[in-house]
Amino acid sequence: METKQISKAVIKRLPRYYRYLGELMEDNVERISSNELSKKMHTTASQIRQDLNNFGGFGQQGYGYNVHYLYTEIGKILGLDTVHPMIILGAGNLGQALANYVDFEKRGFKLVGIFDVNPVLEGIAVRGLEIQMLSELPFFLRENNVEIAILTLPKNKAKEMADILVENGIKAIWNFAHLDLETPDDVIVENVHLSESLMTLSYNLSKYRQEHVE
Amino acid sequence: METKQISKAVIKRLPRYYRYLGELMEDNVERISSNELSKKMHTTASQIRQDLNNFGGFGQQGYGYNVHYLYTEIGKILGLDTVHPMIILGAGNLGQALANYVDFEKRGFKLVGIFDVNPVLEGIAVRGLEIQMLSELPFFLRENNVEIAILTLPKNKAKEMADILVENGIKAIWNFAHLDLETPDDVIVENVHLSESLMTLSYNLSKYRQEHVE
């Protein structure tokens, strides 16, 4: 399948298509037209057709999309057809929240280790895995196949750990720490900067109020 | 200050400027040129100048930017110069993680209530606030000044609660639930769809591998 030169905007929308198709499957919907799908998703049918055409299109004139087929194909494009072993660094509330997302595992994101710096947490089980100390991380990485590391550590610790991850061959970091990681080009980083998201909300609220002064 | 017609891309970058300027202040840096700042932020000096010109510019030729002044002004644009009372719906790990972000409170996001549906959690204190039952939410909203609601509930419950929030005059929702909320135009919603972010990481990883097959 030709997947080159697809715009970032389209990629950003794929998980949303995947989510809606998953919901349709739960509702036992077998096929859907781009029109119907566009109404559900509050977008246009032409955008849906254009987006999906990037991947060779999956629809048939007069039939619409086969929901299960489209769901499976988008899943493959998103890399959800293989298992991604992952570890969590930082076993605080956020780390534990992420460890307990059942949906992740359903999609192939399999938690294989959880680490923290706090000795009080050592050995406590989270989703069946005992929390290990961060000092054991390099050894763990050499002995186990890990693909994705989730960073929920404080800023300074995150920086230090990112270097250890990279040295030990980790190629994907999901970063919740409030800093921009400096990593080589072959390491994929996806940031979730929660305070920046909250500030965007605050900005939009202020702006709305300025524009709608009573 | 003229803040109309500023592109979404610029707005998205403002919290990042704010973060870097905050770090410079911690390091006691009083002024910085757009060149120096661009090196730190891995962007171009001309982008920085252009972005900040949207807000009337804050720099002086040959002097650079006054870090404290710029930090304060961007804070104002982001609405961080006022207190935003907020509540959290969903006192699980994610809700508790968000409740415990010290940085939020420093920036005016003041937690005033935390709610859950699970009676086991009732009365347990999180950051000095006792967890209340969601059934008490409408009364609480009528009696208290709340600006932002953070939704960390499961999908179905989130939908129901969003309606109650809107009916009771909440104008800003920070949504972590895995659905698109249907809210009136005057309600600002900022979504954090964690599984979509993880899928984007997975997509980029798959793509990188396809393009760099050994």
Short mmCIF file of C-alpha atoms in Angstrom, two decimals:
data_model
loop_
_atom_site.label_atom_id
_atom_site.label_comp_id
_atom_site.label_asym_id
_atom_site.label_seq_id
_atom_site.Cartn_x
_atom_site.Cartn_y
_atom_site.Cartn_z
CA MET A 1 0.00 0.00 0.00
CA GLU A 2 1.27 3.44 -0.95
CA THR A 3 1.41 5.54 2.22
CA LYS A 4 3.97 8.19 1.27
CA GLN A 5 3.49 11.97 1.37
CA ILE A 6 0.33 11.96 3.40
CA SER A 7 -0.23 15.25 5.17
CA LYS A 8 0.05 15.45 8.93
CA ALA A 9 -3.52 16.70 9.06
CA VAL A 10 -4.80 13.48 7.50
CA ILE A 11 -2.71 11.36 9.88
CA LYS A 12 -4.10 13.29 12.82
CA ARG A 13 -7.62 12.41 11.67
CA LEU A 14 -7.02 8.67 11.21
CA PRO A 15 -7.36 7.74 14.92
CA ARG A 16 -10.69 9.57 14.95
CA TYR A 17 -11.95 7.56 11.97
CA TYR A 18 -10.75 4.47 13.77
CA ARG A 19 -12.69 5.44 16.90
CA TYR A 20 -15.93 6.08 15.02
CA LEU A 21 -15.62 2.87 13.03
CA GLY A 22 -15.04 0.97 16.27
CA GLU A 23 -18.25 2.44 17.67
CA LEU A 24 -20.15 1.47 14.52
CA MET A 25 -18.89 -2.08 14.89
CA GLU A 26 -20.08 -2.15 18.51
CA ASP A 27 -23.49 -1.09 17.19
CA ASN A 28 -23.33 -3.92 14.61
CA VAL A 29 -23.31 -1.54 11.65
CA GLU A 30 -21.83 -3.42 8.68
CA ARG A 31 -21.58 -0.69 6.09
CA ILE A 32 -21.86 3.07 5.96
CA SER A 33 -21.83 5.71 3.24
CA SER A 34 -19.43 8.65 3.39
CA ASN A 35 -22.53 10.82 3.82
CA GLU A 36 -23.78 9.03 6.89
CA LEU A 37 -20.29 8.84 8.37
CA SER A 38 -19.74 12.54 7.76
CA LYS A 39 -22.92 13.41 9.67
CA LYS A 40 -21.82 11.37 12.65
CA MET A 41 -18.36 12.90 12.61
CA HIS A 42 -19.49 16.47 11.94
CA THR A 43 -17.30 16.72 8.88
CA THR A 44 -18.00 16.59 5.14
CA ALA A 45 -18.43 13.50 2.98
CA SER A 46 -15.90 14.90 0.54
CA GLN A 47 -13.27 15.23 3.27
CA ILE A 48 -13.83 11.62 4.26
CA ARG A 49 -13.53 10.44 0.65
CA GLN A 50 -10.40 12.54 0.12
CA ASP A 51 -8.77 11.37 3.34
CA LEU A 52 -9.42 7.71 2.65
CA ASN A 53 -8.34 8.03 -0.98
CA ASN A 54 -4.86 8.72 0.37
CA PHE A 55 -4.70 5.07 1.24
CA GLY A 56 -6.16 3.82 -1.99
CA GLY A 57 -9.77 4.39 -0.91
CA PHE A 58 -11.84 1.66 0.61
CA GLY A 59 -15.30 2.58 -0.60
CA GLN A 60 -17.44 1.27 -3.41
CA GLN A 61 -19.80 3.49 -5.37
CA GLY A 62 -23.37 2.86 -4.26
CA TYR A 63 -22.35 0.54 -1.47
CA GLY A 64 -20.38 2.74 0.87
CA TYR A 65 -17.68 1.50 3.18
CA ASN A 66 -17.49 -1.93 4.73
CA VAL A 67 -17.08 -0.92 8.37
CA HIS A 68 -15.10 -3.93 9.54
CA TYR A 69 -12.77 -3.87 6.55
CA LEU A 70 -12.14 -0.13 6.85
CA TYR A 71 -11.57 -0.43 10.61
CA THR A 72 -9.04 -3.22 10.06
CA GLU A 73 -7.22 -1.39 7.26
CA ILE A 74 -6.94 1.87 9.21
CA GLY A 75 -5.74 -0.19 12.16
CA LYS A 76 -2.96 -1.60 9.97
CA ILE A 77 -1.98 1.88 8.77
CA LEU A 78 -1.79 3.00 12.40
CA GLY A 79 0.43 0.03 13.20
CA LEU A 80 -2.19 -1.54 15.47
CA ASP A 81 -1.91 -4.96 13.86
CA THR A 82 1.24 -5.82 15.80
CA VAL A 83 2.10 -5.95 19.49
CA HIS A 84 4.02 -2.97 20.86
CA PRO A 85 5.73 -3.86 24.13
CA MET A 86 5.95 -0.76 26.29
CA ILE A 87 7.20 0.39 29.67
CA ILE A 88 6.13 3.24 31.91
CA LEU A 89 8.70 5.36 33.71
CA GLY A 90 7.03 7.06 36.66
CA ALA A 91 4.51 5.08 38.71
CA GLY A 92 2.65 8.04 40.18
CA ASN A 93 -1.03 8.70 39.53
CA LEU A 94 -0.52 9.49 35.86
CA GLY A 95 1.69 6.45 35.26
CA GLN A 96 -0.83 4.24 37.01
CA ALA A 97 -3.72 5.79 35.09
CA LEU A 98 -1.96 4.97 31.81
CA ALA A 99 -1.07 1.47 33.03
CA ASN A 100 -4.75 0.81 33.68
CA TYR A 101 -6.13 1.90 30.31
CA VAL A 102 -7.66 -1.36 29.14
CA ASP A 103 -8.08 0.04 25.64
CA PHE A 104 -4.34 0.33 25.08
CA GLU A 105 -3.78 -3.38 25.55
CA LYS A 106 -6.73 -4.21 23.28
CA ARG A 107 -4.90 -2.29 20.54
CA GLY A 108 -1.61 -4.09 20.94
CA PHE A 109 0.10 -1.70 23.36
CA LYS A 110 1.27 -4.24 25.90
CA LEU A 111 2.72 -3.02 29.18
CA VAL A 112 5.77 -5.08 30.11
CA GLY A 113 7.35 -2.98 32.87
CA ILE A 114 6.72 -0.05 35.20
CA PHE A 115 9.47 1.86 36.96
CA ASP A 116 9.82 4.57 39.57
CA VAL A 117 12.51 6.23 41.63
CA ASN A 118 10.57 6.09 44.90
CA PRO A 119 11.61 3.05 47.02
CA VAL A 120 8.24 3.11 48.78
CA LEU A 121 6.62 1.96 45.53
CA GLU A 122 9.04 -0.93 44.89
CA GLY A 123 7.26 -4.25 44.44
CA ILE A 124 3.73 -2.81 44.49
CA ALA A 125 1.74 -4.43 41.69
CA VAL A 126 0.13 -2.29 38.99
CA ARG A 127 -1.90 -4.21 36.46
CA GLY A 128 -0.09 -7.39 37.46
CA LEU A 129 3.41 -5.91 37.15
CA GLU A 130 5.59 -5.11 40.14
CA ILE A 131 6.98 -1.60 40.17
CA GLN A 132 10.75 -1.75 39.67
CA MET A 133 13.36 0.81 40.56
CA LEU A 134 14.67 3.04 37.77
CA SER A 135 18.21 1.89 38.57
CA GLU A 136 17.23 -1.49 37.10
CA LEU A 137 16.13 0.07 33.81
CA PRO A 138 19.33 -0.39 31.72
CA PHE A 139 19.50 -4.06 32.66
CA PHE A 140 15.78 -4.53 31.94
CA LEU A 141 16.16 -2.93 28.51
CA ARG A 142 19.03 -5.22 27.58
CA GLU A 143 17.13 -8.34 28.65
CA ASN A 144 13.67 -7.47 27.26
CA ASN A 145 12.16 -6.44 23.99
CA VAL A 146 10.71 -2.96 24.56
CA GLU A 147 9.48 -0.70 21.81
CA ILE A 148 7.75 2.27 23.44
CA ALA A 149 8.69 4.08 26.65
CA ILE A 150 6.13 6.30 28.38
CA LEU A 151 7.71 9.11 30.36
CA THR A 152 5.64 10.49 33.25
CA LEU A 153 8.60 11.58 35.35
CA PRO A 154 9.42 15.08 36.60
CA LYS A 155 11.35 17.23 34.14
CA ASN A 156 14.91 16.68 35.37
CA LYS A 157 14.59 12.96 35.83
CA ALA A 158 12.87 12.63 32.44
CA LYS A 159 15.84 14.19 30.66
CA GLU A 160 18.30 11.80 32.29
CA MET A 161 16.10 8.77 31.60
CA ALA A 162 15.50 9.72 27.98
CA ASP A 163 19.27 9.48 27.43
CA ILE A 164 19.33 6.01 28.99
CA LEU A 165 16.38 4.95 26.83
CA VAL A 166 18.07 6.14 23.66
CA GLU A 167 21.41 4.53 24.57
CA ASN A 168 19.57 1.25 25.02
CA GLY A 169 17.89 1.34 21.65
CA ILE A 170 14.37 2.61 22.45
CA LYS A 171 12.93 4.11 19.26
CA ALA A 172 9.65 5.60 20.50
CA ILE A 173 8.96 7.83 23.49
CA TRP A 174 5.52 9.00 24.59
CA ASN A 175 6.49 12.02 26.62
CA PHE A 176 4.31 13.54 29.35
CA ALA A 177 7.18 15.39 31.02
CA HIS A 178 7.02 19.15 30.68
CA LEU A 179 10.06 19.54 28.46
CA ASP A 180 11.14 19.05 24.84
CA LEU A 181 13.38 16.01 24.68
CA GLU A 182 16.61 16.19 22.72
CA THR A 183 16.74 12.88 20.90
CA PRO A 184 18.37 11.60 17.68
CA ASP A 185 16.33 11.74 14.46
CA ASP A 186 15.60 8.03 14.50
CA VAL A 187 13.76 8.26 17.82
CA ILE A 188 10.07 9.09 17.46
CA VAL A 189 8.74 11.36 20.20
CA GLU A 190 5.07 12.14 20.74
CA ASN A 191 4.46 14.80 23.36
CA VAL A 192 1.44 15.25 25.59
CA HIS A 193 2.02 18.59 27.30
CA LEU A 194 -1.01 18.78 29.58
CA SER A 195 -0.43 22.28 30.88
CA GLU A 196 -0.15 23.60 27.34
CA SER A 197 -3.50 22.06 26.54
CA LEU A 198 -5.04 23.69 29.62
CA MET A 199 -3.53 27.04 28.61
CA THR A 200 -5.06 26.70 25.16
CA LEU A 201 -8.43 26.20 26.83
CA SER A 202 -7.84 29.24 29.01
CA TYR A 203 -6.82 31.32 25.97
CA ASN A 204 -9.93 30.31 24.03
CA LEU A 205 -12.12 31.11 27.02
CA SER A 206 -10.56 34.57 27.49
CA LYS A 207 -10.84 35.29 23.79
CA TYR A 208 -14.47 34.21 23.65
CA ARG A 209 -15.27 36.49 26.56
CA GLN A 210 -13.48 39.46 25.02
CA GLU A 211 -15.46 38.99 21.83
CA HIS A 212 -18.78 38.52 23.63
CA VAL A 213 -18.72 41.21 26.30
CA GLU A 214 -22.22 41.63 27.71
CA MET B 1 -4.13 44.86 22.81
CA GLU B 2 -5.20 43.66 19.38
CA THR B 3 -5.55 39.89 19.51
CA LYS B 4 -7.94 39.24 16.62
CA GLN B 5 -7.31 36.96 13.65
CA ILE B 6 -4.34 35.20 15.10
CA SER B 7 -3.80 31.83 13.52
CA LYS B 8 -4.35 28.65 15.51
CA ALA B 9 -0.75 27.68 14.84
CA VAL B 10 0.50 30.78 16.64
CA ILE B 11 -1.83 30.19 19.58
CA LYS B 12 -0.59 26.61 19.83
CA ARG B 13 2.96 27.91 20.13
CA LEU B 14 2.28 30.50 22.85
CA PRO B 15 2.28 28.04 25.79
CA ARG B 16 5.64 26.80 24.57
CA TYR B 17 7.07 30.34 24.58
CA TYR B 18 5.60 30.74 28.03
CA ARG B 19 7.34 27.57 29.22
CA TYR B 20 10.74 28.57 27.84
CA LEU B 21 10.48 32.08 29.25
CA GLY B 22 9.57 30.61 32.65
CA GLU B 23 12.70 28.46 32.50
CA LEU B 24 14.82 31.49 31.59
CA MET B 25 13.41 33.34 34.60
CA GLU B 26 14.30 30.39 36.84
CA ASP B 27 17.85 30.70 35.47
CA ASN B 28 17.79 34.46 36.25
CA VAL B 29 18.09 35.46 32.59
CA GLU B 30 16.77 39.02 32.28
CA ARG B 31 16.83 39.52 28.55
CA ILE B 32 17.25 37.42 25.44
CA SER B 33 17.54 38.06 21.72
CA SER B 34 15.24 36.32 19.25
CA ASN B 35 18.38 34.56 17.97
CA GLU B 36 19.32 33.08 21.32
CA LEU B 37 15.72 32.14 22.06
CA SER B 38 15.35 30.47 18.67
CA LYS B 39 18.40 28.29 19.32
CA LYS B 40 17.00 27.13 22.63
CA MET B 41 13.61 26.40 21.10
CA HIS B 42 14.91 24.80 17.90
CA THR B 43 12.99 27.23 15.75
CA THR B 44 13.98 30.32 13.72
CA ALA B 45 14.45 33.84 15.00
CA SER B 46 12.18 35.10 12.26
CA GLN B 47 9.36 32.81 13.39
CA ILE B 48 9.70 34.11 16.93
CA ARG B 49 9.64 37.72 15.75
CA GLN B 50 6.65 37.07 13.53
CA ASP B 51 4.73 35.23 16.22
CA LEU B 52 5.27 37.89 18.82
CA ASN B 53 4.50 40.68 16.37
CA ASN B 54 0.94 39.35 16.33
CA PHE B 55 0.58 40.80 19.79
CA GLY B 56 2.26 44.08 19.06
CA GLY B 57 5.79 42.69 19.46
CA PHE B 58 7.65 42.99 22.71
CA GLY B 59 11.22 43.30 21.53
CA GLN B 60 13.52 46.23 21.11
CA GLN B 61 16.11 46.41 18.35
CA GLY B 62 19.58 45.74 19.77
CA TYR B 63 18.24 44.88 23.21
CA GLY B 64 16.14 41.78 22.64
CA TYR B 65 13.25 40.76 24.79
CA ASN B 66 12.79 41.53 28.45
CA VAL B 67 12.15 38.01 29.72
CA HIS B 68 9.97 38.90 32.70
CA TYR B 69 7.89 41.38 30.74
CA LEU B 70 7.37 38.98 27.83
CA TYR B 71 6.49 36.15 30.22
CA THR B 72 3.92 38.31 31.97
CA GLU B 73 2.39 39.57 28.73
CA ILE B 74 2.08 36.12 27.19
CA GLY B 75 0.57 34.97 30.49
CA LYS B 76 -2.08 37.68 30.13
CA ILE B 77 -2.84 36.67 26.55
CA LEU B 78 -3.26 33.08 27.73
CA GLY B 79 -5.64 34.26 30.45
CA LEU B 80 -3.27 33.24 33.24
CA ASP B 81 -3.56 36.56 35.06
CA THR B 82 -6.88 35.61 36.63
CA VAL B 83 -8.02 32.74 38.82
CA HIS B 84 -9.94 29.95 37.05
CA PRO B 85 -11.94 27.89 39.56
CA MET B 86 -12.20 24.35 38.28
CA ILE B 87 -13.67 20.99 39.20
CA ILE B 88 -12.68 17.47 38.28
CA LEU B 89 -15.29 14.87 37.41
CA GLY B 90 -13.79 11.43 37.86
CA ALA B 91 -11.53 10.83 40.87
CA GLY B 92 -9.68 7.82 39.47
CA ASN B 93 -5.94 7.81 38.84
CA LEU B 94 -6.14 10.33 36.03
CA GLY B 95 -8.41 12.71 37.97
CA GLN B 96 -6.12 12.47 40.97
CA ALA B 97 -3.03 13.00 38.83
CA LEU B 98 -4.55 16.20 37.44
CA ALA B 99 -5.65 17.31 40.93
CA ASN B 100 -2.08 17.01 42.13
CA TYR B 101 -0.40 19.06 39.38
CA VAL B 102 1.11 21.84 41.45
CA ASP B 103 1.86 23.84 38.32
CA PHE B 104 -1.81 24.28 37.47
CA GLU B 105 -2.55 26.10 40.71
CA LYS B 106 0.52 28.30 40.29
CA ARG B 107 -0.99 29.47 37.00
CA GLY B 108 -4.38 30.33 38.45
CA PHE B 109 -6.18 27.04 37.79
CA LYS B 110 -7.64 26.51 41.24
CA LEU B 111 -9.30 23.20 42.04
CA VAL B 112 -12.50 23.78 44.01
CA GLY B 113 -14.20 20.38 43.78
CA ILE B 114 -13.66 16.76 42.82
CA PHE B 115 -16.47 14.32 42.07
CA ASP B 116 -16.91 10.64 41.36
CA VAL B 117 -19.69 8.11 41.00
CA ASN B 118 -18.01 5.46 43.18
CA PRO B 119 -19.33 5.59 46.78
CA VAL B 120 -16.10 3.98 48.03
CA LEU B 121 -14.30 7.21 47.20
CA GLU B 122 -16.77 9.53 48.97
CA GLY B 123 -15.09 11.75 51.54
CA ILE B 124 -11.52 10.74 50.68
CA ALA B 125 -9.37 13.86 50.53
CA VAL B 126 -7.48 14.72 47.35
CA ARG B 127 -5.32 17.80 47.60
CA GLY B 128 -7.33 18.95 50.61
CA LEU B 129 -10.73 18.48 48.96
CA GLU B 130 -13.10 15.67 49.87
CA ILE B 131 -14.36 13.65 46.93
CA GLN B 132 -18.09 14.28 46.49
CA MET B 133 -20.67 12.18 44.72
CA LEU B 134 -21.65 13.19 41.18
CA SER B 135 -25.30 13.37 42.31
CA GLU B 136 -24.33 16.49 44.26
CA LEU B 137 -22.91 18.19 41.17
CA PRO B 138 -25.95 20.28 40.08
CA PHE B 139 -26.35 21.70 43.60
CA PHE B 140 -22.60 22.40 43.83
CA LEU B 141 -22.64 24.25 40.51
CA ARG B 142 -25.50 26.46 41.60
CA GLU B 143 -23.82 27.34 44.89
CA ASN B 144 -20.24 27.80 43.66
CA ASN B 145 -18.42 29.78 41.05
CA VAL B 146 -16.89 27.23 38.67
CA GLU B 147 -15.35 28.08 35.33
CA ILE B 148 -13.66 24.95 34.02
CA ALA B 149 -14.77 21.33 34.35
CA ILE B 150 -12.28 18.52 33.75
CA LEU B 151 -13.89 15.33 32.49
CA THR B 152 -12.01 12.12 33.22
CA LEU B 153 -15.09 9.88 33.33
CA PRO B 154 -15.85 6.87 31.15
CA LYS B 155 -17.49 7.67 27.83
CA ASN B 156 -21.16 7.15 28.71
CA LYS B 157 -21.02 8.94 32.02
CA ALA B 158 -19.06 11.80 30.45
CA LYS B 159 -21.81 12.45 27.92
CA GLU B 160 -24.49 12.64 30.61
CA MET B 161 -22.37 14.87 32.84
CA ALA B 162 -21.45 17.23 30.00
CA ASP B 163 -25.16 17.97 29.59
CA ILE B 164 -25.50 18.75 33.29
CA LEU B 165 -22.42 20.99 33.14
CA VAL B 166 -23.80 22.93 30.19
CA GLU B 167 -27.26 23.28 31.77
CA ASN B 168 -25.60 24.75 34.83
CA GLY B 169 -23.65 27.36 32.94
CA ILE B 170 -20.17 25.82 32.65
CA LYS B 171 -18.41 27.47 29.70
CA ALA B 172 -15.20 25.46 29.46
CA ILE B 173 -14.64 21.71 29.45
CA TRP B 174 -11.27 19.99 29.41
CA ASN B 175 -12.28 16.61 28.05
CA PHE B 176 -10.25 13.43 28.59
CA ALA B 177 -13.17 11.11 27.84
CA HIS B 178 -12.84 9.19 24.61
CA LEU B 179 -15.69 10.88 22.74
CA ASP B 180 -16.49 14.13 20.96
CA LEU B 181 -18.82 16.14 23.17
CA GLU B 182 -21.87 17.74 21.61
CA THR B 183 -21.98 21.16 23.24
CA PRO B 184 -23.40 24.58 22.27
CA ASP B 185 -21.11 27.02 20.46
CA ASP B 186 -20.55 29.14 23.54
CA VAL B 187 -18.97 26.24 25.42
CA ILE B 188 -15.24 25.89 24.83
CA VAL B 189 -14.04 22.28 24.69
CA GLU B 190 -10.40 21.24 24.65
CA ASN B 191 -9.88 17.53 24.06
CA VAL B 192 -7.03 15.35 25.23
CA HIS B 193 -7.59 12.05 23.47
CA LEU B 194 -4.76 9.97 24.87
CA SER B 195 -5.30 6.88 22.75
CA GLU B 196 -5.24 9.00 19.60
CA SER B 197 -1.90 10.42 20.65
CA LEU B 198 -0.55 6.90 21.24
CA MET B 199 -1.84 5.81 17.82
CA THR B 200 -0.06 8.75 16.21
CA LEU B 201 3.15 7.56 17.85
CA SER B 202 2.51 4.05 16.60
CA TYR B 203 1.83 5.33 13.07
CA ASN B 204 5.03 7.36 12.99
CA LEU B 205 7.01 4.39 14.27
CA SER B 206 5.56 2.06 11.62
CA LYS B 207 6.17 4.61 8.91
CA TYR B 208 9.75 5.22 9.98
CA ARG B 209 10.41 1.50 9.88
CA GLN B 210 8.88 1.07 6.45
CA GLU B 211 11.07 3.86 5.12
CA HIS B 212 14.23 2.55 6.81
CA VAL B 213 14.09 -1.15 6.19
CA GLU B 214 17.50 -2.64 6.89
#
